[in-house]
Structures are given as C-alpha cells and as structure tokens.
C-alpha cells in the first residue's frame, strides 16, 4: 500500500494491529534464540536479567517506536521528515541496513526449521537430534532451504497479502502455546527435569554480580530482538493505528504474549538437555534442535507432533520475516518509485546473497546475530529514544491519545521523563559495554 496516501489505511479491526505486531514479535527469537542465549549466559541469571529488561526497558522503548509511527503515519525513514526533523532520517536508514543483516541469517535459521518440519515426517533426526543438526546446519543444503524460505517470504510480500498472515497468527499463537504445553508436560516426566528447572529457574545472584558485563548486553540484545525493536518494524506497524487506541495497553499485551512463548520454550529445552546429558550452552545455535527435537523424538505420535511443532514455528518465523522485509520494501517503493513486485524481488535476492555465508558456517551466523542484536538494535533504540525524548516535542501528547488523559497526565509525563533519562542511560551504557567487548 502506498505509504504517502492522504487518507491512510488503518488496521480494520481492534485486533489487527495487535495480531500483526505479535506476528512480528513471536518468532525464532522466542523459540530458537532465547534458549540459546539462556544456555550461553548461564541459565536462570540470564532469565532474571532478561525479564527485568523487557519490563523496565523493553515496553517503554516499544512505546517510543509506537509514538513515532502513529504520529507520523509514515514508514521509519519518512517518519522523521513528516515530524519536521528530516535530519534524523538516518535512524530509518540504519534500520534498513540492520533489517538486511538480520533477515539474511534469520532466513537461514528458518530454513533449518523448515527442514526439521519435513524431517519430522521421516523421523530423520529422531536418533540423534543434536548430530542431525550438525549435518544440516551448514553447507549447500542449508543454502537451499534458506533460498526456499526467502522465496516464500518474498511471494507473500510481493503480493501484498500480509493480511492473510495476520489471520494465520490468530491460529498460530494458540497452536504454539498448546504444543509447547504438551511438550512441557512430557519434559516434566524426564529424569533430568529437576536439574533442568533448577538451572533455568533458580537464579544465583552471585552469578549475575560476577558476570553482569556479559549478561546485561546479552539480555538487552535478546529483549530488543524478541520485541522487534530497534529497526523500524514497530514504527511501521504503529503508523496504521487509530488515535483512539491506548498504546500502553497494546504494548503491554504484545510484550506479555511474546514473553510467555519464550518462557514456555525454555521449560521444554532445559529438562531435555539435562536428561540427554548435553550441557546447556554447548549446543550454541543448535540448542533448540537438540532440546525440543530430542523431546519430540520420544513422545507418542512423534512424527505428527514434530511436523506440527516445527511447522508452526516456520509460520511464526514467516510472520516475523515478513515484518522485516516489509520495512525494506516499503522504503524502496516510497523513495525510488519502483513497483512492489520488482522491489521485493531485488531486495530478497540481495538478502539471500548476504545470507549465504551464514548458511555455509554457523560461526558466521552467530557473528551476524551477535552484532545485529547486541550492537545495531540497541543503537537504533538509543537514537530513537533521543529523538522521542529530546527532539520531538509532542511525544507525551501522542502517548496520551486514547488514554482519556492529555499530555500533562501523570503517566505520559512520567513515561517521557523515564525515556529522557533512565532509559537513555541504560541503553547508552549497554552500547558502551558492547562496543568495548564485541
Ligand atoms: N522479533 C522477531 C523474533 O523474535 C525477530 C525480529 C527482529 C523481527 C527484529 C523484526 C525485527 O523472532
Ligand atoms: Na520474539
């Protein structure tokens, strides 16, 4: 749809926006990245830091993007011009670059998940879930599945049928929750369950104190990645919201549902890892496949369960990938007068090529992942926070719309000052640690 139209299309139903935003948020970040970060950062200590970060930084930062999107009714690059501060449009450009990089390896991981969906039908990974991952995660076949996933994503975006995907989200999120709860029940019966829960849920505050310079940036990166913050997706989606919606309420729901899915995924992965004797963190990006794959192999009806589980995760990944590609495509359409199908084809081809090294080597993939999540997304959030807190004058007014109060209401004022100082300091601090550690 043309983003410069005078009367802009709005989300048709009350749920439209929430569905699209949840579709973007819930994805590989929850099911794949989250368990792998927990394992790498020592378990429950990371979980605590991550939950804190989502609650006290993630949600208010999401509102920052909502404010830019809804008040400008533009894509993340043109939004700044529209709000009278074109000199800040580099934030949008940075978002586009970040989007290219994230989508390039996101599609590779989604390719692995697609492969596991089919492999469930034959039981190919049932013997050794971890070893199978080693065979399929890097090499020409991984490039092939990366291509397949990118083509499907591109076809949906080229045809402009994202609305169909929003409807799929309505089915997907409940289906994912049901499948996860079933797998959790199975994992609960395992020998290693108690150890898994202990590792995942019982934080050692000494560990946090000793390792906070590594845990904090990892938690921040995971929070921004999983909430789709720092590259303009939430600006874009919020540009279609009506003024009578309460942004804070919607943001809270999105963050809550997203966090629920992550927590449940961990409740499957860690009991299984302790049962099969794999040390958490040792599997790196293969953690999910060893953990959940190992569980699926054992449950009754494993072929069907595996097919459904990985199939649903593929759809979750698709709705997230679409949200990233849409930012890139709408930028090209609005700024270079290219047609949607051409823009989508060209951009997807570039994303595919950029992703090839990640499909050939999981080390390259984890490097792309760490750099984008821990450096580029926090940088995007940091700059948008400065803009909304200190440059744009109507931030509190925009947030207040739909809440029944005005810009001088307690919540909008508190939020604005909270954005201006504490959030700016914390995110700035994360960037400094990362810049020195990465
Ligand atoms: N939030 C998505 C996930 O958790 C990934 C994503 C990151 C989507 C950044 C859009 C922008 O899988
Ligand atoms: Na997520």
Short mmCIF file of C-alpha atoms and ligand atoms in Angstrom, two decimals:
data_model
loop_
_atom_site.label_atom_id
_atom_site.label_comp_id
_atom_site.label_asym_id
_atom_site.label_seq_id
_atom_site.Cartn_x
_atom_site.Cartn_y
_atom_site.Cartn_z
CA UNK A 1 0.00 0.00 0.00
CA UNK A 2 1.26 3.49 -0.74
CA UNK A 3 2.53 4.98 2.46
CA UNK A 4 2.14 8.55 1.28
CA UNK A 5 -1.62 8.39 0.76
CA UNK A 6 -3.51 11.24 2.35
CA UNK A 7 -6.19 9.11 3.91
CA UNK A 8 -4.22 6.26 5.20
CA UNK A 9 -5.40 2.73 5.54
CA UNK A 10 -5.85 1.80 9.20
CA UNK A 11 -5.99 -1.58 10.88
CA UNK A 12 -9.51 -2.75 10.14
CA UNK A 13 -10.26 -4.44 13.42
CA UNK A 14 -9.35 -3.79 17.01
CA UNK A 15 -7.17 -6.87 16.86
CA UNK A 16 -5.49 -6.14 13.52
CA UNK A 17 -2.59 -4.19 14.93
CA UNK A 18 -2.00 -6.49 17.88
CA UNK A 19 -2.06 -9.53 15.61
CA UNK A 20 0.45 -8.06 13.19
CA UNK A 21 2.72 -6.90 15.99
CA UNK A 22 2.52 -10.23 17.79
CA UNK A 23 3.19 -11.93 14.45
CA UNK A 24 6.35 -9.89 14.12
CA UNK A 25 7.42 -10.34 17.73
CA UNK A 26 6.77 -14.06 18.19
CA UNK A 27 9.25 -15.95 16.09
CA UNK A 28 12.65 -17.56 16.11
CA UNK A 29 13.68 -15.05 18.73
CA UNK A 30 11.48 -16.87 21.24
CA UNK A 31 11.85 -20.47 20.20
CA UNK A 32 15.38 -20.59 18.83
CA UNK A 33 17.34 -17.57 20.08
CA UNK A 34 16.02 -17.40 23.63
CA UNK A 35 17.03 -20.91 24.80
CA UNK A 36 20.39 -20.50 23.12
CA UNK A 37 21.06 -17.22 24.92
CA UNK A 38 19.92 -18.67 28.26
CA UNK A 39 22.34 -21.56 27.75
CA UNK A 40 25.20 -19.31 26.79
CA UNK A 41 24.74 -16.88 29.67
CA UNK A 42 24.43 -19.43 32.45
CA UNK A 43 20.72 -20.09 32.90
CA UNK A 44 18.43 -18.50 35.45
CA UNK A 45 20.71 -15.50 35.99
CA UNK A 46 20.10 -14.57 32.37
CA UNK A 47 16.37 -15.23 32.65
CA UNK A 48 16.04 -12.77 35.54
CA UNK A 49 18.04 -10.07 33.81
CA UNK A 50 16.10 -10.59 30.58
CA UNK A 51 12.67 -10.38 32.25
CA UNK A 52 13.70 -7.24 34.08
CA UNK A 53 14.96 -5.73 30.87
CA UNK A 54 11.74 -6.45 28.97
CA UNK A 55 9.61 -4.98 31.73
CA UNK A 56 11.53 -1.84 32.56
CA UNK A 57 13.21 -1.00 29.24
CA UNK A 58 11.56 -3.07 26.51
CA UNK A 59 7.95 -1.97 26.98
CA UNK A 60 8.65 1.77 27.33
CA UNK A 61 11.03 1.53 24.35
CA UNK A 62 8.28 -0.11 22.32
CA UNK A 63 6.06 2.88 23.13
CA UNK A 64 8.82 5.14 21.81
CA UNK A 65 8.52 3.47 18.39
CA UNK A 66 4.73 3.50 18.55
CA UNK A 67 4.78 7.24 19.14
CA UNK A 68 6.97 7.89 16.09
CA UNK A 69 4.83 5.62 13.91
CA UNK A 70 1.40 6.79 14.93
CA UNK A 71 2.17 10.49 14.99
CA UNK A 72 3.93 10.46 11.59
CA UNK A 73 1.77 7.89 9.77
CA UNK A 74 4.86 7.15 7.73
CA UNK A 75 7.48 4.44 7.27
CA UNK A 76 10.52 4.69 9.54
CA UNK A 77 12.59 6.72 7.08
CA UNK A 78 9.99 9.25 6.04
CA UNK A 79 8.56 9.48 9.55
CA UNK A 80 11.29 11.88 10.65
CA UNK A 81 10.68 14.24 7.71
CA UNK A 82 6.99 14.19 8.41
CA UNK A 83 7.56 15.13 12.05
CA UNK A 84 9.64 18.10 10.87
CA UNK A 85 13.05 16.65 11.67
CA UNK A 86 14.38 15.27 8.39
CA UNK A 87 17.92 15.45 9.75
CA UNK A 88 17.03 12.37 11.88
CA UNK A 89 16.12 10.20 8.94
CA UNK A 90 19.45 8.40 9.27
CA UNK A 91 17.76 6.45 12.10
CA UNK A 92 15.49 4.96 9.46
CA UNK A 93 18.41 4.26 7.13
CA UNK A 94 20.24 2.49 9.95
CA UNK A 95 17.08 0.43 10.50
CA UNK A 96 17.04 -0.59 6.84
CA UNK A 97 20.67 -1.73 7.00
CA UNK A 98 20.02 -3.64 10.21
CA UNK A 99 16.96 -5.23 8.61
CA UNK A 100 19.02 -6.52 5.67
CA UNK A 101 21.55 -8.08 8.02
CA UNK A 102 19.01 -9.66 10.38
CA UNK A 103 16.81 -11.07 7.66
CA UNK A 104 19.84 -12.58 5.90
CA UNK A 105 20.60 -15.04 8.72
CA UNK A 106 17.07 -15.21 10.14
CA UNK A 107 16.10 -16.85 6.88
CA UNK A 108 18.92 -19.38 7.27
CA UNK A 109 17.66 -20.40 10.72
CA UNK A 110 14.11 -20.51 9.37
CA UNK A 111 15.48 -22.80 6.65
CA UNK A 112 16.75 -25.22 9.34
CA UNK A 113 13.31 -25.17 10.96
CA UNK A 114 11.66 -25.81 7.60
CA UNK A 115 13.96 -28.76 7.10
CA UNK A 116 13.13 -30.16 10.55
CA UNK A 117 9.43 -29.84 9.67
CA UNK A 118 9.88 -32.26 6.76
CA UNK A 119 12.45 -34.39 8.58
CA UNK A 120 9.83 -34.99 11.30
CA UNK A 121 7.72 -36.91 8.82
CA UNK A 122 10.50 -39.42 8.20
CA UNK A 123 11.93 -39.28 11.71
CA UNK A 124 15.35 -38.36 10.30
CA UNK A 125 16.54 -36.61 13.48
CA UNK A 126 14.92 -38.98 15.99
CA UNK A 127 18.07 -40.97 16.68
CA UNK A 128 20.43 -38.13 17.47
CA UNK A 129 18.73 -34.77 17.37
CA UNK A 130 21.98 -32.92 18.04
CA UNK A 131 24.08 -34.77 15.47
CA UNK A 132 21.48 -34.28 12.76
CA UNK A 133 21.68 -30.56 13.39
CA UNK A 134 25.43 -30.70 12.79
CA UNK A 135 24.84 -32.31 9.41
CA UNK A 136 22.19 -29.94 8.08
CA UNK A 137 23.02 -26.56 9.60
CA UNK A 138 25.84 -25.53 7.29
CA UNK A 139 26.51 -26.27 3.63
CA UNK A 140 24.78 -26.29 0.26
CA UNK A 141 21.58 -27.87 1.61
CA UNK A 142 21.30 -25.09 4.22
CA UNK A 143 21.69 -22.59 1.37
CA UNK A 144 18.85 -24.36 -0.45
CA UNK A 145 16.45 -24.17 2.49
CA UNK A 146 17.45 -20.53 3.06
CA UNK A 147 16.52 -19.86 -0.58
CA UNK A 148 13.21 -21.67 -0.18
CA UNK A 149 12.24 -19.68 2.91
CA UNK A 150 13.26 -16.39 1.28
CA UNK A 151 11.16 -17.16 -1.80
CA UNK A 152 8.04 -17.89 0.27
CA UNK A 153 8.54 -14.70 2.29
CA UNK A 154 9.07 -12.67 -0.89
CA UNK A 155 5.98 -14.07 -2.62
CA UNK A 156 3.75 -13.04 0.29
CA UNK A 157 5.25 -9.55 0.50
CA UNK A 158 5.22 -9.06 -3.28
CA UNK A 159 1.56 -9.97 -3.47
CA UNK A 160 0.80 -7.68 -0.52
CA UNK A 161 -1.15 -10.41 1.25
CA UNK A 162 0.26 -9.91 4.73
CA UNK A 163 -3.31 -9.60 5.99
CA UNK A 164 -3.71 -13.32 5.36
CA UNK A 165 -0.72 -13.93 7.60
CA UNK A 166 -2.24 -11.78 10.35
CA UNK A 167 -5.16 -14.15 10.33
CA UNK A 168 -2.79 -17.10 10.47
CA UNK A 169 -1.30 -15.55 13.63
CA UNK A 170 -4.68 -15.97 15.29
CA UNK A 171 -4.34 -19.71 14.87
CA UNK A 172 -0.58 -19.94 15.17
CA UNK A 173 -0.07 -18.40 18.60
CA UNK A 174 -2.68 -20.58 20.34
CA UNK A 175 -1.40 -23.64 18.46
CA UNK A 176 2.15 -22.89 19.54
CA UNK A 177 1.06 -22.49 23.15
CA UNK A 178 -0.85 -25.79 23.11
CA UNK A 179 2.05 -27.70 21.53
CA UNK A 180 4.53 -26.19 23.98
CA UNK A 181 2.35 -27.03 26.98
CA UNK A 182 2.07 -30.62 25.74
CA UNK A 183 5.85 -30.87 25.34
CA UNK A 184 6.35 -29.27 28.76
CA UNK A 185 4.15 -31.96 30.29
CA UNK A 186 6.31 -34.61 28.63
CA UNK A 187 9.56 -32.90 29.67
CA UNK A 188 8.26 -32.79 33.25
CA UNK A 189 8.35 -36.59 33.41
CA UNK A 190 12.02 -36.79 32.44
CA UNK A 191 14.84 -37.81 34.66
CA UNK A 192 16.70 -34.53 34.16
CA UNK A 193 13.64 -32.36 34.79
CA UNK A 194 14.57 -31.26 38.30
CA UNK A 195 18.08 -30.29 37.21
CA UNK A 196 16.68 -28.50 34.17
CA UNK A 197 14.27 -26.42 36.28
CA UNK A 198 16.98 -25.64 38.77
CA UNK A 199 19.28 -24.41 36.01
CA UNK A 200 16.58 -22.40 34.25
CA UNK A 201 14.52 -21.06 37.13
CA UNK A 202 16.64 -20.76 40.23
CA UNK A 203 18.91 -17.76 39.83
CA UNK A 204 22.22 -17.47 41.59
CA UNK A 205 22.57 -13.76 42.23
CA UNK A 206 26.28 -14.24 42.73
CA UNK A 207 26.49 -15.30 39.07
CA UNK A 208 24.69 -12.12 37.99
CA UNK A 209 27.01 -9.97 40.07
CA UNK A 210 30.11 -11.68 38.73
CA UNK A 211 29.08 -11.73 35.05
CA UNK A 212 26.85 -8.75 34.61
CA UNK A 213 29.00 -7.15 31.92
CA UNK A 214 28.24 -10.12 29.70
CA UNK A 215 24.70 -10.88 30.91
CA UNK A 216 23.38 -7.32 30.67
CA UNK A 217 24.20 -6.73 26.99
CA UNK A 218 23.02 -10.23 26.08
CA UNK A 219 19.74 -9.64 27.92
CA UNK A 220 19.33 -6.25 26.25
CA UNK A 221 20.05 -7.69 22.81
CA UNK A 222 17.60 -10.52 23.36
CA UNK A 223 14.90 -8.13 24.64
CA UNK A 224 15.17 -5.82 21.61
CA UNK A 225 15.45 -8.68 19.14
CA UNK A 226 12.48 -10.59 20.51
CA UNK A 227 10.26 -7.50 20.72
CA UNK A 228 11.23 -6.48 17.15
CA UNK A 229 12.65 -3.17 18.37
CA UNK A 230 15.44 -1.01 17.01
CA UNK A 231 14.93 -1.30 13.26
CA UNK A 232 11.60 0.33 12.50
CA UNK A 233 9.17 -2.58 12.40
CA UNK A 234 7.10 -1.25 15.28
CA UNK A 235 7.26 2.28 13.81
CA UNK A 236 5.82 0.91 10.58
CA UNK A 237 3.06 -1.12 12.24
CA UNK A 238 2.10 1.73 14.57
CA UNK A 239 1.75 4.06 11.60
CA UNK A 240 -1.56 2.35 10.86
CA UNK A 241 -3.05 2.62 14.38
CA UNK A 242 -6.06 4.77 15.16
CA UNK A 243 -5.79 7.64 17.59
CA UNK A 244 -8.34 6.16 19.96
CA UNK A 245 -6.14 3.20 20.84
CA UNK A 246 -4.24 3.14 24.08
CA UNK A 247 -0.64 2.46 23.04
CA UNK A 248 0.46 1.41 26.52
CA UNK A 249 -2.20 -1.30 26.79
CA UNK A 250 -1.41 -2.70 23.35
CA UNK A 251 2.34 -2.66 24.03
CA UNK A 252 1.82 -4.47 27.31
CA UNK A 253 -0.17 -7.24 25.62
CA UNK A 254 2.37 -7.71 22.86
CA UNK A 255 5.24 -7.96 25.33
CA UNK A 256 3.29 -10.31 27.59
CA UNK A 257 2.35 -12.81 24.86
CA UNK A 258 5.82 -12.71 23.41
CA UNK A 259 7.45 -13.37 26.79
CA UNK A 260 5.06 -16.21 27.56
CA UNK A 261 6.10 -18.10 24.43
CA UNK A 262 9.81 -17.74 25.31
CA UNK A 263 9.40 -18.89 28.90
CA UNK A 264 7.46 -21.97 27.77
CA UNK A 265 10.10 -22.88 25.19
CA UNK A 266 12.73 -22.91 27.95
CA UNK A 267 10.58 -25.25 30.03
CA UNK A 268 10.91 -27.86 27.28
CA UNK A 269 14.52 -27.32 26.29
CA UNK A 270 16.35 -27.46 29.64
CA UNK A 271 14.79 -30.61 31.16
CA UNK A 272 15.58 -32.41 27.90
CA UNK A 273 19.18 -31.18 27.72
CA UNK A 274 19.88 -32.38 31.27
CA UNK A 275 18.22 -35.71 30.52
CA UNK A 276 20.31 -36.40 27.42
CA UNK A 277 23.42 -35.17 29.21
CA UNK A 278 24.13 -32.17 26.99
CA UNK A 279 25.47 -29.19 28.84
CA UNK A 280 23.35 -26.06 28.19
CA UNK A 281 25.26 -23.58 26.09
CA UNK A 282 27.38 -26.27 24.44
CA UNK A 283 24.92 -26.60 21.57
CA UNK A 284 25.09 -22.91 20.61
CA UNK A 285 22.54 -22.19 17.92
CA UNK A 286 21.64 -25.89 17.89
CA UNK A 287 20.21 -25.81 21.43
CA UNK A 288 16.57 -25.82 20.30
CA UNK A 289 17.10 -28.69 17.90
CA UNK A 290 18.86 -30.87 20.47
CA UNK A 291 16.39 -29.91 23.21
CA UNK A 292 12.98 -29.82 21.60
CA UNK A 293 13.97 -32.19 18.81
CA UNK A 294 15.09 -34.68 21.45
CA UNK A 295 11.77 -34.40 23.28
CA UNK A 296 9.68 -34.77 20.15
CA UNK A 297 11.53 -37.93 19.17
CA UNK A 298 10.27 -39.60 22.37
CA UNK A 299 6.62 -38.58 22.61
CA UNK A 300 3.77 -40.67 21.21
CA UNK A 301 2.90 -39.69 17.65
CA UNK A 302 6.33 -38.09 17.34
CA UNK A 303 6.20 -37.69 13.56
CA UNK A 304 2.98 -35.75 13.65
CA UNK A 305 3.95 -33.78 16.77
CA UNK A 306 7.29 -32.85 15.17
CA UNK A 307 5.65 -31.86 11.92
CA UNK A 308 3.13 -29.66 13.74
CA UNK A 309 5.65 -28.12 16.10
CA UNK A 310 8.28 -27.21 13.53
CA UNK A 311 5.54 -26.28 11.05
CA UNK A 312 4.04 -23.80 13.48
CA UNK A 313 7.50 -22.39 14.24
CA UNK A 314 8.05 -21.97 10.48
CA UNK A 315 4.85 -19.92 10.27
CA UNK A 316 5.95 -17.87 13.29
CA UNK A 317 9.28 -17.23 11.57
CA UNK A 318 7.47 -16.30 8.37
CA UNK A 319 5.33 -13.63 10.02
CA UNK A 320 8.48 -12.13 11.58
CA UNK A 321 10.48 -12.28 8.36
CA UNK A 322 7.62 -10.58 6.52
CA UNK A 323 7.68 -7.70 9.01
CA UNK A 324 11.38 -7.12 8.32
CA UNK A 325 11.07 -7.44 4.53
CA UNK A 326 8.09 -5.08 4.55
CA UNK A 327 10.21 -2.31 6.08
CA UNK A 328 12.84 -2.74 3.35
CA UNK A 329 10.32 -2.96 0.53
CA UNK A 330 8.18 -0.02 1.61
CA UNK A 331 11.33 2.07 1.86
CA UNK A 332 12.26 1.18 -1.73
CA UNK A 333 8.74 1.76 -3.04
CA UNK A 334 8.35 5.15 -1.37
CA UNK A 335 11.77 6.52 -2.20
CA UNK A 336 12.73 5.08 -5.57
CA UNK A 337 9.42 4.82 -7.41
CA UNK A 338 9.78 1.08 -8.05
CA UNK A 339 6.81 -1.27 -8.19
CA UNK A 340 6.21 -3.56 -5.22
CA UNK A 341 6.96 -6.85 -7.04
CA UNK A 342 10.23 -5.54 -8.50
CA UNK A 343 11.33 -4.02 -5.23
CA UNK A 344 10.55 -7.25 -3.38
CA UNK A 345 12.41 -9.41 -5.90
CA UNK A 346 15.54 -7.26 -5.91
CA UNK A 347 15.70 -6.84 -2.14
CA UNK A 348 15.05 -10.52 -1.44
CA UNK A 349 17.78 -11.51 -3.87
CA UNK A 350 20.25 -9.26 -2.07
CA UNK A 351 19.15 -10.61 1.32
CA UNK A 352 19.61 -14.14 0.01
CA UNK A 353 23.16 -13.44 -1.16
CA UNK A 354 24.12 -11.69 2.09
CA UNK A 355 22.83 -14.79 3.93
CA UNK A 356 24.94 -17.33 2.02
CA UNK A 357 28.00 -17.09 4.32
CA UNK A 358 25.72 -17.70 7.32
CA UNK A 359 24.26 -20.75 5.58
CA UNK A 360 27.79 -22.07 4.99
CA UNK A 361 29.07 -21.54 8.53
CA UNK A 362 27.25 -21.34 11.87
CA UNK A 363 30.17 -19.29 13.22
CA UNK A 364 29.47 -16.59 10.65
CA UNK A 365 25.79 -16.83 11.51
CA UNK A 366 26.37 -16.31 15.23
CA UNK A 367 28.65 -13.38 14.45
CA UNK A 368 25.93 -11.68 12.38
CA UNK A 369 23.45 -12.49 15.11
CA UNK A 370 25.51 -11.10 17.98
CA UNK A 371 26.47 -7.96 16.08
CA UNK A 372 22.96 -7.07 14.97
CA UNK A 373 21.18 -7.94 18.22
CA UNK A 374 23.72 -6.55 20.63
CA UNK A 375 25.04 -3.56 18.72
CA UNK A 376 22.79 -2.40 15.87
CA UNK A 377 19.40 -2.89 17.55
CA UNK A 378 20.44 -1.13 20.80
CA UNK A 379 21.92 1.66 18.65
CA UNK A 380 18.60 2.03 16.80
CA UNK A 381 16.70 2.11 20.09
CA UNK A 382 19.17 4.60 21.59
CA UNK A 383 18.82 7.06 18.71
CA UNK A 384 15.03 6.78 18.61
CA UNK A 385 14.92 7.35 22.37
CA UNK A 386 16.94 10.56 21.97
CA UNK A 387 14.60 11.69 19.23
CA UNK A 388 11.38 10.98 21.11
CA UNK A 389 12.71 12.15 24.47
CA UNK A 390 14.55 15.30 23.49
CA UNK A 391 13.86 16.35 19.91
CA UNK A 392 10.23 15.70 19.03
CA UNK A 393 8.00 17.98 21.09
CA UNK A 394 4.69 16.11 21.01
CA UNK A 395 5.74 12.72 22.35
CA UNK A 396 3.75 12.84 25.59
CA UNK A 397 0.74 14.18 23.73
CA UNK A 398 0.85 11.29 21.27
CA UNK A 399 1.20 8.70 24.01
CA UNK A 400 -1.75 10.22 25.89
CA UNK A 401 -4.14 9.80 22.95
CA UNK A 402 -6.71 7.13 23.61
CA UNK A 403 -5.95 7.03 27.33
CA UNK A 404 -8.51 9.58 28.48
CA UNK A 405 -5.86 11.94 29.83
CA UNK A 406 -3.78 14.55 27.99
CA UNK A 407 -0.07 15.29 27.66
CA UNK A 408 0.00 16.61 31.22
CA UNK A 409 -1.41 13.36 32.67
CA UNK A 410 0.76 11.59 35.21
CA UNK A 411 1.56 8.57 33.04
CA UNK A 412 2.58 10.39 29.85
CA UNK A 413 4.74 12.80 31.85
CA UNK A 414 6.36 10.02 33.86
CA UNK A 415 6.98 7.99 30.72
CA UNK A 416 8.56 10.96 28.95
CA UNK A 417 11.00 11.66 31.78
CA UNK A 418 11.69 7.99 32.14
CA UNK A 419 12.57 7.85 28.42
CA UNK A 420 14.63 11.03 28.62
CA UNK A 421 16.96 9.97 31.39
CA UNK A 422 16.92 6.40 32.82
CA UNK A 423 16.32 4.61 29.51
CA UNK A 424 18.82 6.73 27.70
CA UNK A 425 21.44 5.98 30.33
CA UNK A 426 20.81 2.23 30.46
CA UNK A 427 20.75 1.73 26.69
CA UNK A 428 23.74 4.03 26.26
CA UNK A 429 25.57 2.01 28.86
CA UNK A 430 24.75 -1.25 27.06
CA UNK A 431 26.22 0.24 23.88
CA UNK A 432 29.40 1.26 25.63
CA UNK A 433 29.89 -2.21 27.12
CA UNK A 434 29.22 -3.82 23.75
CA UNK A 435 31.47 -1.53 21.82
CA UNK A 436 34.30 -2.48 24.14
CA UNK A 437 33.51 -6.22 24.36
CA UNK A 438 32.35 -7.38 20.95
N1 LIG B 1 11.06 -10.46 16.97
C1 LIG B 1 11.37 -11.47 16.00
C2 LIG B 1 11.56 -12.79 16.71
O1 LIG B 1 11.57 -12.86 17.91
C3 LIG B 1 12.59 -11.14 15.18
C4 LIG B 1 12.62 -9.74 14.65
C5 LIG B 1 13.66 -8.91 14.98
C6 LIG B 1 11.60 -9.28 13.84
C7 LIG B 1 13.70 -7.59 14.54
C8 LIG B 1 11.62 -7.97 13.38
C9 LIG B 1 12.67 -7.13 13.73
O2 LIG B 1 11.73 -13.78 16.09
NA1 LIG B 2 10.08 -12.54 19.80
#
